[in-house]
Amino acid sequence: MIERLIGILERENVEWELYWEKSRNGSFRIENERLERSQRKFQSGIGLRVGYRGKLGFSYITGLNHDKETLEEFAKRTVKLAKVSEVPFRGFPSEKSPAKVKGLYDKRIDDIPFEDAHAIARDFAEKIAELKAGRKKYTLSGSLAFGVNFYGIANSNGIFLEDRSTGMSVSTYAVKKGTKTGSGSYYQSYRSLQPFEELEVAVEKAVEEAHMNYMAEKLPPYKGELLLEPQAFRAIVGIFLENLFGDNVYHGRSRFTKIGEKVSSEELTLIDDATVDGGVGSYPFDGEGNPGKKTVLVERGTLKGFLLDETYARLLGIESTGNAVRDFRTVPHVGTSNVVVEPGEESLDDFEGVVVKKVFGEHTANPISGDFSLTVELGYVVKDGDVRPFKDNMLVGNVFELFNLVVAVGKEFERVGSFYSPRILGIGKIV
Amino acid sequence: MERLVRVAEELARRYRILYYEIRITKVSASHLTMQNGQLEELSVNTEIGIGVRAFNGAWGFSSANDMGRAEKAIETAMKIAKLSRGDSRIYLDDPTNDRAELPMKRSFLDMDIEDKLALVKEVDSLLRGSSISNRSVSYGDGVKEQLYFNSLGSEIETVVPRIRLSFSVTAKGGGDMQIYWKSFGGTAGWELLEGVDLTHWTAFAREKALLLLEAKSPPSGEFDVIMDPELTGVFIHEALGHAAEADSVKTGESILAGKLGERIAVEELTVVDDPTLPGKFGSYIYDDEGIKARRVEIIKDGVLVNYLTDRETAALLNLKPNGHGRAQSYNYQPLVRMGNTYVEPGDWSFEEMLAEVKRGLYVIGDKGGEVDTANGTFTFGAKEGYIIENGEIKEQVKDVALSGKILDVLRSIRAIGKDLTIEFPGYCGKGQWVPVDDGGPHVLTRAVVGGLL
């Protein structure tokens, strides 16, 4: 059917780009230790961009099985939109070889019958019930998902690429209630089918965190050296990254205008890498057919690159970094793949002092001024080997200052979804 | 359609399904975005899809956006429900047959895309000004036509239009950059935007962004704070609304679980969620479980009197569902969600409230928030603020975020204003995004301010 649509488009005197997808996923929700919601979704569709005399038109249709008439109408409608639209058309990428990335597809996930996935979810629920048995004060919940996605991109410059990927994710949530309340959560995603033990670990981690959160008290105001665990640092990096998106740079919504500026302490190196084997943010080619790349954004404190799709790369006069993110319903826009904070040389394992584990509310921060005030979901103070948890404080600061005040970076990194980071020692303020 | 009803009945018999419901949705939407005078998106699309939920003590759900898979989706949902065999209960009501539409005085479906583009261009040019490094304008409209039917014999057809315009400006100067934005929207037609004084509001946003460049960072610590109606809205949505959603009560996670009938706030406080308010962004006629939307008092005179419920949580808590089961689209299962949430007005004037504050902050505008319903902790951002000293408004502050414990803050309310406003359209995320509105009058309470000084 895609070939037929290409045939129709080739008869028109336009430039065109097709993005198609077909996905299937099963997901399961466990509440109060019981499997309560199971679902199976099917989704497919085609997004079409048409360039005509410097203008761009876009529309999409759902489903991949259409008759000739529907396809002709779809092509006609999009061409017409390009004719009346005032969206400037900057051109589509030309043919390039996709990146070689291993481990993005696991046949076992693609082939798993729904009944078997359901049985795993039921076993997961039973495991959760079993773990709950000895812990009266706890309420446990969790979710599990499996998905497979086939997708392709073709354009009038000769690109024709297709690929498939799989995914699996697990999340758990634990609440401990007694004279007070504590909560803990855990999330992880993967490209391949995980052994059952991985699910058990997810429950144990949430339970452990809920207990710590239960014990936590408010910390008196503090200013000075503090250690950010990967999850807390992710929130800070997210605020910083907004300034590296090519569209924000081009449109005056970024703090930065040119490469080469000193933006952080020399301890920090920040990379966007679509080529990590088995990475949940990895891809061989992006939403426009450009190859996935490893892009150094900040190298030992110096700004080295921006995140770009084809449009903003052309506008800024540099090459695309292969960071066009999309689905069939949307036009491509700049996004991240895997974000990696390079490990440093310090062992921060036996750090003593204030540690921030999790924060929330980062979307209330101001990315361009850099100021943030985040609620501390969980932190702890280590003193003489003794661990004293805290919460209900706020971590406040300025992302650019904090980046400049990074004192040390841990040796080993931890992965949460598509974010990889070691522990980071910086200077901050808790109120 | 009749064929699908027959197929569903037959399959339900075959799989011995206790209850099922089917939503077939068609959305026609247009969207335009412009940045610095450059049009970035202009799209007009129509999408149809089916979502099927079947209950057999636990839920099975399946959806498809290729209507050729409609029957398959029905069968899949029922197979899953049969496989699941849970022991939960749901509320089963009498069948409802209705066709209802939220009106548009001037339908945006009848308008040319050129007119919408002209509006976007007008807003963009009104935002122009010196020291403005970025102007962004976003316009969206859509009509959702939904056909709902269930195994109880309900057949409900609804038509809900929604329109939204938002714009932002980024000001640059003195080594700093600041953004200010404004949104308008509702369940209405083009007439909603015709009623907006664009010249006033674009100048307002521009001036605010420029003023914020001069503003200083707020102090940090616990303070008396006066929230403006917009911030009162996000506060009550985040701090109370989410904890009152009965799914978190069901799992025992909410801080409000088991507190029905208890006084949890000051006596002057009444909080309402009302999806039936005419024209508001979070309004709807029936929820996605075929239950008619209705006004719910969550807190009445300081007492927690209701949770927001769906069919499942209502049965569990021995309540009636109050029409708060909402889904992002046919592709999602309904969850308990808010509609338009607000604080009822009290009898304080703003001046009287101000006079109460020796040292504190006047915080204005919503920059989004987040809540931990189990711990009862929330955080939200304000667009701007002012220091209050001895009842007088002093210098402006920027990037203000507030945090607090839900129950402490509700009990710390010292004054509720007379001036009610509910016109702050937005989207609320909870794994799914749904349109909501919120608001209230000015409110004086105490919270932790996360300032840099």
mmCIF file of C-alpha atoms in Angstrom, chain B residues 271-448:
data_model
loop_
_atom_site.group_PDB
_atom_site.id
_atom_site.type_symbol
_atom_site.label_atom_id
_atom_site.label_comp_id
_atom_site.label_asym_id
_atom_site.label_seq_id
_atom_site.Cartn_x
_atom_site.Cartn_y
_atom_site.Cartn_z
ATOM 1 C CA VAL B 271 -14.560 23.398 46.881
ATOM 2 C CA VAL B 272 -16.516 22.293 43.835
ATOM 3 C CA ASP B 273 -15.846 20.361 40.651
ATOM 4 C CA ASP B 274 -18.429 21.209 38.023
ATOM 5 C CA PRO B 275 -18.139 19.931 34.436
ATOM 6 C CA THR B 276 -21.558 21.420 33.627
ATOM 7 C CA LEU B 277 -20.413 25.062 33.760
ATOM 8 C CA PRO B 278 -21.383 26.502 30.373
ATOM 9 C CA GLY B 279 -18.515 27.103 27.979
ATOM 10 C CA LYS B 280 -15.635 26.234 30.320
ATOM 11 C CA PHE B 281 -12.641 24.310 28.951
ATOM 12 C CA GLY B 282 -13.113 21.306 31.243
ATOM 13 C CA SER B 283 -16.855 20.983 30.566
ATOM 14 C CA TYR B 284 -18.578 17.941 29.062
ATOM 15 C CA ILE B 285 -22.088 16.464 28.950
ATOM 16 C CA TYR B 286 -21.534 12.781 29.671
ATOM 17 C CA ASP B 287 -18.344 11.218 30.899
ATOM 18 C CA ASP B 288 -16.675 8.334 29.009
ATOM 19 C CA GLU B 289 -18.638 5.758 31.033
ATOM 20 C CA GLY B 290 -22.020 7.069 29.908
ATOM 21 C CA ILE B 291 -22.721 8.851 33.214
ATOM 22 C CA LYS B 292 -24.112 12.350 33.076
ATOM 23 C CA ALA B 293 -21.703 15.037 34.239
ATOM 24 C CA ARG B 294 -22.741 16.808 37.420
ATOM 25 C CA ARG B 295 -21.644 19.385 39.923
ATOM 26 C CA VAL B 296 -19.875 17.798 42.897
ATOM 27 C CA GLU B 297 -19.078 19.537 46.150
ATOM 28 C CA ILE B 298 -15.797 18.059 47.343
ATOM 29 C CA ILE B 299 -15.468 20.186 50.477
ATOM 30 C CA LYS B 300 -18.517 21.860 51.991
ATOM 31 C CA ASP B 301 -17.888 24.332 54.824
ATOM 32 C CA GLY B 302 -14.561 22.695 55.573
ATOM 33 C CA VAL B 303 -15.877 19.111 55.600
ATOM 34 C CA LEU B 304 -14.854 16.513 53.001
ATOM 35 C CA VAL B 305 -18.263 15.517 51.617
ATOM 36 C CA ASN B 306 -17.503 13.786 48.311
ATOM 37 C CA TYR B 307 -14.902 12.083 46.203
ATOM 38 C CA LEU B 308 -14.873 12.262 42.430
ATOM 39 C CA THR B 309 -15.956 8.822 41.227
ATOM 40 C CA ASP B 310 -16.351 6.484 38.277
ATOM 41 C CA ARG B 311 -18.387 3.270 37.977
ATOM 42 C CA GLU B 312 -15.805 1.165 39.746
ATOM 43 C CA THR B 313 -14.809 3.393 42.647
ATOM 44 C CA ALA B 314 -18.469 4.294 43.255
ATOM 45 C CA ALA B 315 -19.399 0.620 43.703
ATOM 46 C CA LEU B 316 -16.415 0.027 45.966
ATOM 47 C CA LEU B 317 -17.115 3.016 48.201
ATOM 48 C CA ASN B 318 -20.907 2.575 48.141
ATOM 49 C CA LEU B 319 -21.425 5.889 46.400
ATOM 50 C CA LYS B 320 -23.064 6.879 43.155
ATOM 51 C CA PRO B 321 -20.809 7.613 40.208
ATOM 52 C CA ASN B 322 -20.760 11.359 39.671
ATOM 53 C CA GLY B 323 -19.626 11.471 36.070
ATOM 54 C CA HIS B 324 -15.877 11.864 36.448
ATOM 55 C CA GLY B 325 -14.658 8.881 34.383
ATOM 56 C CA ARG B 326 -12.794 10.559 31.548
ATOM 57 C CA ALA B 327 -10.496 9.231 28.828
ATOM 58 C CA GLN B 328 -8.001 11.167 26.719
ATOM 59 C CA SER B 329 -9.451 9.558 23.579
ATOM 60 C CA TYR B 330 -10.986 6.325 22.252
ATOM 61 C CA ASN B 331 -7.499 4.894 22.626
ATOM 62 C CA TYR B 332 -7.527 5.102 26.441
ATOM 63 C CA GLN B 333 -9.531 3.656 29.324
ATOM 64 C CA PRO B 334 -11.465 6.153 31.426
ATOM 65 C CA LEU B 335 -9.812 7.239 34.685
ATOM 66 C CA VAL B 336 -11.224 9.354 37.496
ATOM 67 C CA ARG B 337 -10.516 12.940 36.474
ATOM 68 C CA MET B 338 -11.521 16.500 37.308
ATOM 69 C CA GLY B 339 -13.501 18.841 35.045
ATOM 70 C CA ASN B 340 -13.670 22.459 36.240
ATOM 71 C CA THR B 341 -12.436 22.731 39.838
ATOM 72 C CA TYR B 342 -12.805 25.865 41.926
ATOM 73 C CA VAL B 343 -13.001 27.425 45.364
ATOM 74 C CA GLU B 344 -16.353 29.073 46.167
ATOM 75 C CA PRO B 345 -16.031 32.771 46.988
ATOM 76 C CA GLY B 346 -15.957 34.059 50.569
ATOM 77 C CA ASP B 347 -16.537 37.565 51.879
ATOM 78 C CA TRP B 348 -13.106 39.176 52.038
ATOM 79 C CA SER B 349 -12.031 42.061 49.860
ATOM 80 C CA PHE B 350 -8.506 41.971 48.485
ATOM 81 C CA GLU B 351 -7.571 45.069 50.529
ATOM 82 C CA GLU B 352 -8.762 43.481 53.778
ATOM 83 C CA MET B 353 -6.734 40.401 52.980
ATOM 84 C CA LEU B 354 -3.638 42.433 52.230
ATOM 85 C CA ALA B 355 -3.948 44.265 55.532
ATOM 86 C CA GLU B 356 -3.651 40.893 57.323
ATOM 87 C CA VAL B 357 -0.152 40.249 55.989
ATOM 88 C CA LYS B 358 2.840 41.627 57.877
ATOM 89 C CA ARG B 359 5.457 39.897 55.769
ATOM 90 C CA GLY B 360 4.572 37.616 52.907
ATOM 91 C CA LEU B 361 4.032 37.276 49.182
ATOM 92 C CA TYR B 362 1.310 38.017 46.674
ATOM 93 C CA VAL B 363 1.696 35.223 44.089
ATOM 94 C CA ILE B 364 0.095 35.403 40.674
ATOM 95 C CA GLY B 365 -0.540 33.074 37.751
ATOM 96 C CA ASP B 366 -0.134 29.359 37.160
ATOM 97 C CA LYS B 367 3.057 27.765 35.902
ATOM 98 C CA GLY B 368 1.908 24.212 36.480
ATOM 99 C CA GLY B 369 2.083 21.936 39.467
ATOM 100 C CA GLU B 370 2.516 18.424 40.696
ATOM 101 C CA VAL B 371 1.279 16.460 43.676
ATOM 102 C CA ASP B 372 2.174 13.398 45.681
ATOM 103 C CA THR B 373 -1.299 12.300 46.840
ATOM 104 C CA ALA B 374 0.066 9.743 49.297
ATOM 105 C CA ASN B 375 2.367 12.059 51.198
ATOM 106 C CA GLY B 376 0.045 14.949 50.658
ATOM 107 C CA THR B 377 2.804 17.146 49.305
ATOM 108 C CA PHE B 378 2.383 19.473 46.360
ATOM 109 C CA THR B 379 4.456 21.939 44.431
ATOM 110 C CA PHE B 380 3.434 24.542 41.923
ATOM 111 C CA GLY B 381 4.922 27.469 40.137
ATOM 112 C CA ALA B 382 3.648 31.043 39.900
ATOM 113 C CA LYS B 383 4.237 33.300 36.933
ATOM 114 C CA GLU B 384 5.204 36.211 39.181
ATOM 115 C CA GLY B 385 4.893 37.575 42.674
ATOM 116 C CA TYR B 386 5.214 40.629 44.894
ATOM 117 C CA ILE B 387 6.626 41.025 48.367
ATOM 118 C CA ILE B 388 4.072 42.177 50.935
ATOM 119 C CA GLU B 389 5.281 44.181 53.909
ATOM 120 C CA ASN B 390 2.935 45.495 56.577
ATOM 121 C CA GLY B 391 -0.088 45.218 54.303
ATOM 122 C CA GLU B 392 1.558 46.928 51.380
ATOM 123 C CA ILE B 393 2.596 45.508 48.023
ATOM 124 C CA LYS B 394 6.314 46.098 47.458
ATOM 125 C CA GLU B 395 8.786 44.908 44.840
ATOM 126 C CA GLN B 396 8.146 42.285 42.184
ATOM 127 C CA VAL B 397 9.713 38.814 42.357
ATOM 128 C CA LYS B 398 10.207 36.181 39.650
ATOM 129 C CA ASP B 399 10.320 32.390 39.337
ATOM 130 C CA VAL B 400 8.339 31.715 42.502
ATOM 131 C CA ALA B 401 7.504 28.131 43.421
ATOM 132 C CA LEU B 402 5.402 27.055 46.380
ATOM 133 C CA SER B 403 5.304 23.792 48.230
ATOM 134 C CA GLY B 404 3.302 22.489 51.124
ATOM 135 C CA LYS B 405 1.375 19.746 52.843
ATOM 136 C CA ILE B 406 -2.205 19.574 51.547
ATOM 137 C CA LEU B 407 -3.938 19.284 54.908
ATOM 138 C CA ASP B 408 -1.750 21.893 56.615
ATOM 139 C CA VAL B 409 -2.377 24.434 53.891
ATOM 140 C CA LEU B 410 -6.144 23.806 53.838
ATOM 141 C CA ARG B 411 -6.225 24.399 57.597
ATOM 142 C CA SER B 412 -4.024 27.476 57.346
ATOM 143 C CA ILE B 413 -6.407 29.380 55.062
ATOM 144 C CA ARG B 414 -7.101 32.692 56.768
ATOM 145 C CA ALA B 415 -9.209 34.505 54.210
ATOM 146 C CA ILE B 416 -11.201 33.741 51.063
ATOM 147 C CA GLY B 417 -11.977 36.580 48.668
ATOM 148 C CA LYS B 418 -15.243 37.638 47.058
ATOM 149 C CA ASP B 419 -13.895 37.698 43.529
ATOM 150 C CA LEU B 420 -14.493 34.374 41.736
ATOM 151 C CA THR B 421 -12.874 33.754 38.333
ATOM 152 C CA ILE B 422 -12.779 30.420 36.491
ATOM 153 C CA GLU B 423 -11.118 30.954 33.152
ATOM 154 C CA PHE B 424 -7.755 29.268 33.152
ATOM 155 C CA PRO B 425 -7.984 26.573 30.472
ATOM 156 C CA GLY B 426 -5.317 23.911 30.466
ATOM 157 C CA TYR B 427 -4.571 20.218 30.256
ATOM 158 C CA CYS B 428 -4.073 17.916 33.212
ATOM 159 C CA GLY B 429 -1.791 14.892 32.926
ATOM 160 C CA LYS B 430 -2.266 11.631 34.815
ATOM 161 C CA GLY B 431 -0.862 9.169 32.321
ATOM 162 C CA GLN B 432 -3.461 10.679 30.018
ATOM 163 C CA TRP B 433 -4.157 14.305 29.143
ATOM 164 C CA VAL B 434 -7.637 15.809 29.488
ATOM 165 C CA PRO B 435 -8.813 19.420 29.157
ATOM 166 C CA VAL B 436 -9.622 21.076 32.496
ATOM 167 C CA ASP B 437 -10.352 24.466 33.909
ATOM 168 C CA ASP B 438 -9.955 25.809 37.420
ATOM 169 C CA GLY B 439 -10.100 28.951 39.471
ATOM 170 C CA GLY B 440 -11.420 30.635 42.573
ATOM 171 C CA PRO B 441 -11.124 33.954 44.374
ATOM 172 C CA HIS B 442 -8.009 35.409 46.053
ATOM 173 C CA VAL B 443 -7.029 33.204 49.020
ATOM 174 C CA LEU B 444 -4.702 33.938 51.946
ATOM 175 C CA THR B 445 -2.835 30.969 53.413
ATOM 176 C CA ARG B 446 0.675 29.814 54.411
ATOM 177 C CA ALA B 447 3.143 27.804 52.299
ATOM 178 C CA VAL B 448 6.828 27.144 51.761
#
